[in-house]
């Protein structure tokens, strides 16, 4: 073939259509990411609610919550081993 090589099997699309499709895909990806973060934050809040914290009003950061949960589970495991 001579001329520009096309990608895919369909006809060449107009720039406006491509722009709308890109925008639509980006919006869908943003929605998925937003939902993922909402679920992650809800899970971390649930985890914080079962961890013993000493000033009860102190909210742990995400990484502090994960580290504390890891250490708490390890300490519980050790106490069960010794019992």
JSON list of C-alpha atoms in Angstrom, two decimals:
[
{"chain": "A", "resi": 1, "resn": "UNK", "atom": "CA", "xyz": [0.00, 0.00, 0.00]},
{"chain": "A", "resi": 2, "resn": "UNK", "atom": "CA", "xyz": [1.06, 3.51, -0.62]},
{"chain": "A", "resi": 3, "resn": "UNK", "atom": "CA", "xyz": [0.28, 6.45, 1.62]},
{"chain": "A", "resi": 4, "resn": "UNK", "atom": "CA", "xyz": [-0.30, 6.54, 5.35]},
{"chain": "A", "resi": 5, "resn": "UNK", "atom": "CA", "xyz": [-0.54, 3.24, 7.17]},
{"chain": "A", "resi": 6, "resn": "UNK", "atom": "CA", "xyz": [-3.68, 2.93, 9.26]},
{"chain": "A", "resi": 7, "resn": "UNK", "atom": "CA", "xyz": [-3.85, 1.38, 12.66]},
{"chain": "A", "resi": 8, "resn": "UNK", "atom": "CA", "xyz": [-6.71, -1.00, 13.31]},
{"chain": "A", "resi": 9, "resn": "UNK", "atom": "CA", "xyz": [-9.28, -2.23, 10.84]},
{"chain": "A", "resi": 10, "resn": "UNK", "atom": "CA", "xyz": [-11.82, 0.57, 10.70]},
{"chain": "A", "resi": 11, "resn": "UNK", "atom": "CA", "xyz": [-12.01, 3.73, 8.68]},
{"chain": "A", "resi": 12, "resn": "UNK", "atom": "CA", "xyz": [-10.06, 6.78, 9.73]},
{"chain": "A", "resi": 13, "resn": "UNK", "atom": "CA", "xyz": [-11.97, 8.65, 12.43]},
{"chain": "A", "resi": 14, "resn": "UNK", "atom": "CA", "xyz": [-12.46, 12.36, 12.64]},
{"chain": "A", "resi": 15, "resn": "UNK", "atom": "CA", "xyz": [-10.47, 14.36, 15.18]},
{"chain": "A", "resi": 16, "resn": "UNK", "atom": "CA", "xyz": [-13.64, 15.44, 16.98]},
{"chain": "A", "resi": 17, "resn": "UNK", "atom": "CA", "xyz": [-14.78, 11.86, 17.46]},
{"chain": "A", "resi": 18, "resn": "UNK", "atom": "CA", "xyz": [-11.35, 10.82, 18.75]},
{"chain": "A", "resi": 19, "resn": "UNK", "atom": "CA", "xyz": [-11.33, 13.73, 21.16]},
{"chain": "A", "resi": 20, "resn": "UNK", "atom": "CA", "xyz": [-14.77, 12.80, 22.51]},
{"chain": "A", "resi": 21, "resn": "UNK", "atom": "CA", "xyz": [-13.74, 9.16, 22.90]},
{"chain": "A", "resi": 22, "resn": "UNK", "atom": "CA", "xyz": [-10.55, 10.11, 24.74]},
{"chain": "A", "resi": 23, "resn": "UNK", "atom": "CA", "xyz": [-12.49, 12.44, 27.02]},
{"chain": "A", "resi": 24, "resn": "UNK", "atom": "CA", "xyz": [-15.07, 9.73, 27.68]},
{"chain": "A", "resi": 25, "resn": "UNK", "atom": "CA", "xyz": [-12.40, 7.13, 28.46]},
{"chain": "A", "resi": 26, "resn": "UNK", "atom": "CA", "xyz": [-10.60, 9.58, 30.77]},
{"chain": "A", "resi": 27, "resn": "UNK", "atom": "CA", "xyz": [-13.85, 10.38, 32.63]},
{"chain": "A", "resi": 28, "resn": "UNK", "atom": "CA", "xyz": [-14.59, 6.66, 33.07]},
{"chain": "A", "resi": 29, "resn": "UNK", "atom": "CA", "xyz": [-11.05, 6.04, 34.33]},
{"chain": "A", "resi": 30, "resn": "UNK", "atom": "CA", "xyz": [-11.39, 8.96, 36.75]},
{"chain": "A", "resi": 31, "resn": "UNK", "atom": "CA", "xyz": [-14.68, 7.54, 38.04]},
{"chain": "A", "resi": 32, "resn": "UNK", "atom": "CA", "xyz": [-13.11, 4.11, 38.55]},
{"chain": "A", "resi": 33, "resn": "UNK", "atom": "CA", "xyz": [-10.17, 5.64, 40.43]},
{"chain": "A", "resi": 34, "resn": "UNK", "atom": "CA", "xyz": [-12.48, 7.80, 42.56]},
{"chain": "A", "resi": 35, "resn": "UNK", "atom": "CA", "xyz": [-14.56, 4.73, 43.48]},
{"chain": "A", "resi": 36, "resn": "UNK", "atom": "CA", "xyz": [-11.42, 2.72, 44.21]},
{"chain": "A", "resi": 37, "resn": "UNK", "atom": "CA", "xyz": [-10.17, 5.42, 46.58]},
{"chain": "A", "resi": 38, "resn": "UNK", "atom": "CA", "xyz": [-13.58, 5.68, 48.30]},
{"chain": "A", "resi": 39, "resn": "UNK", "atom": "CA", "xyz": [-13.53, 1.92, 48.90]},
{"chain": "A", "resi": 40, "resn": "UNK", "atom": "CA", "xyz": [-9.94, 2.02, 50.13]},
{"chain": "A", "resi": 41, "resn": "UNK", "atom": "CA", "xyz": [-10.70, 4.89, 52.52]},
{"chain": "A", "resi": 42, "resn": "UNK", "atom": "CA", "xyz": [-13.81, 3.10, 53.82]},
{"chain": "A", "resi": 43, "resn": "UNK", "atom": "CA", "xyz": [-11.77, -0.05, 54.44]},
{"chain": "A", "resi": 44, "resn": "UNK", "atom": "CA", "xyz": [-9.10, 1.95, 56.28]},
{"chain": "A", "resi": 45, "resn": "UNK", "atom": "CA", "xyz": [-11.78, 3.64, 58.42]},
{"chain": "A", "resi": 46, "resn": "UNK", "atom": "CA", "xyz": [-13.18, 0.21, 59.31]},
{"chain": "A", "resi": 47, "resn": "UNK", "atom": "CA", "xyz": [-9.67, -0.99, 60.20]},
{"chain": "A", "resi": 48, "resn": "UNK", "atom": "CA", "xyz": [-9.05, 2.12, 62.35]},
{"chain": "A", "resi": 49, "resn": "UNK", "atom": "CA", "xyz": [-12.27, 1.44, 64.25]},
{"chain": "A", "resi": 50, "resn": "UNK", "atom": "CA", "xyz": [-11.01, -1.96, 65.49]},
{"chain": "A", "resi": 51, "resn": "UNK", "atom": "CA", "xyz": [-7.44, -0.91, 66.33]},
{"chain": "A", "resi": 52, "resn": "UNK", "atom": "CA", "xyz": [-6.77, 0.25, 69.87]},
{"chain": "A", "resi": 53, "resn": "UNK", "atom": "CA", "xyz": [-5.52, 3.84, 69.79]},
{"chain": "A", "resi": 54, "resn": "UNK", "atom": "CA", "xyz": [-4.64, 5.74, 72.90]},
{"chain": "A", "resi": 55, "resn": "UNK", "atom": "CA", "xyz": [-5.81, 9.21, 72.29]},
{"chain": "A", "resi": 56, "resn": "UNK", "atom": "CA", "xyz": [-9.19, 8.11, 70.94]},
{"chain": "A", "resi": 57, "resn": "UNK", "atom": "CA", "xyz": [-9.59, 11.26, 68.87]},
{"chain": "A", "resi": 58, "resn": "UNK", "atom": "CA", "xyz": [-6.26, 10.87, 67.03]},
{"chain": "A", "resi": 59, "resn": "UNK", "atom": "CA", "xyz": [-6.81, 9.71, 63.43]},
{"chain": "A", "resi": 60, "resn": "UNK", "atom": "CA", "xyz": [-3.96, 7.62, 62.09]},
{"chain": "A", "resi": 61, "resn": "UNK", "atom": "CA", "xyz": [-2.72, 8.24, 58.57]},
{"chain": "A", "resi": 62, "resn": "UNK", "atom": "CA", "xyz": [-3.07, 5.49, 55.98]},
{"chain": "A", "resi": 63, "resn": "UNK", "atom": "CA", "xyz": [0.49, 4.25, 56.39]},
{"chain": "A", "resi": 64, "resn": "UNK", "atom": "CA", "xyz": [0.31, 4.54, 60.18]},
{"chain": "A", "resi": 65, "resn": "UNK", "atom": "CA", "xyz": [-2.90, 2.51, 60.15]},
{"chain": "A", "resi": 66, "resn": "UNK", "atom": "CA", "xyz": [-1.33, -0.25, 58.06]},
{"chain": "A", "resi": 67, "resn": "UNK", "atom": "CA", "xyz": [1.85, -0.35, 60.13]},
{"chain": "A", "resi": 68, "resn": "UNK", "atom": "CA", "xyz": [-0.08, -0.34, 63.39]},
{"chain": "A", "resi": 69, "resn": "UNK", "atom": "CA", "xyz": [-2.40, -3.12, 62.16]},
{"chain": "A", "resi": 70, "resn": "UNK", "atom": "CA", "xyz": [0.63, -5.19, 61.12]},
{"chain": "A", "resi": 71, "resn": "UNK", "atom": "CA", "xyz": [2.33, -4.72, 64.49]},
{"chain": "A", "resi": 72, "resn": "UNK", "atom": "CA", "xyz": [-0.91, -5.33, 66.39]},
{"chain": "A", "resi": 73, "resn": "UNK", "atom": "CA", "xyz": [-1.56, -8.60, 64.54]},
{"chain": "A", "resi": 74, "resn": "UNK", "atom": "CA", "xyz": [2.04, -9.64, 65.15]},
{"chain": "A", "resi": 75, "resn": "UNK", "atom": "CA", "xyz": [1.72, -8.87, 68.90]},
{"chain": "A", "resi": 76, "resn": "UNK", "atom": "CA", "xyz": [-1.55, -10.82, 69.13]},
{"chain": "A", "resi": 77, "resn": "UNK", "atom": "CA", "xyz": [0.06, -13.75, 67.34]},
{"chain": "A", "resi": 78, "resn": "UNK", "atom": "CA", "xyz": [3.01, -13.69, 69.74]},
{"chain": "A", "resi": 79, "resn": "UNK", "atom": "CA", "xyz": [0.73, -13.62, 72.77]},
{"chain": "A", "resi": 80, "resn": "UNK", "atom": "CA", "xyz": [-1.22, -16.61, 71.42]},
{"chain": "A", "resi": 81, "resn": "UNK", "atom": "CA", "xyz": [2.02, -18.50, 70.84]},
{"chain": "A", "resi": 82, "resn": "UNK", "atom": "CA", "xyz": [3.15, -17.90, 74.40]},
{"chain": "A", "resi": 83, "resn": "UNK", "atom": "CA", "xyz": [-0.22, -18.86, 75.91]}
]
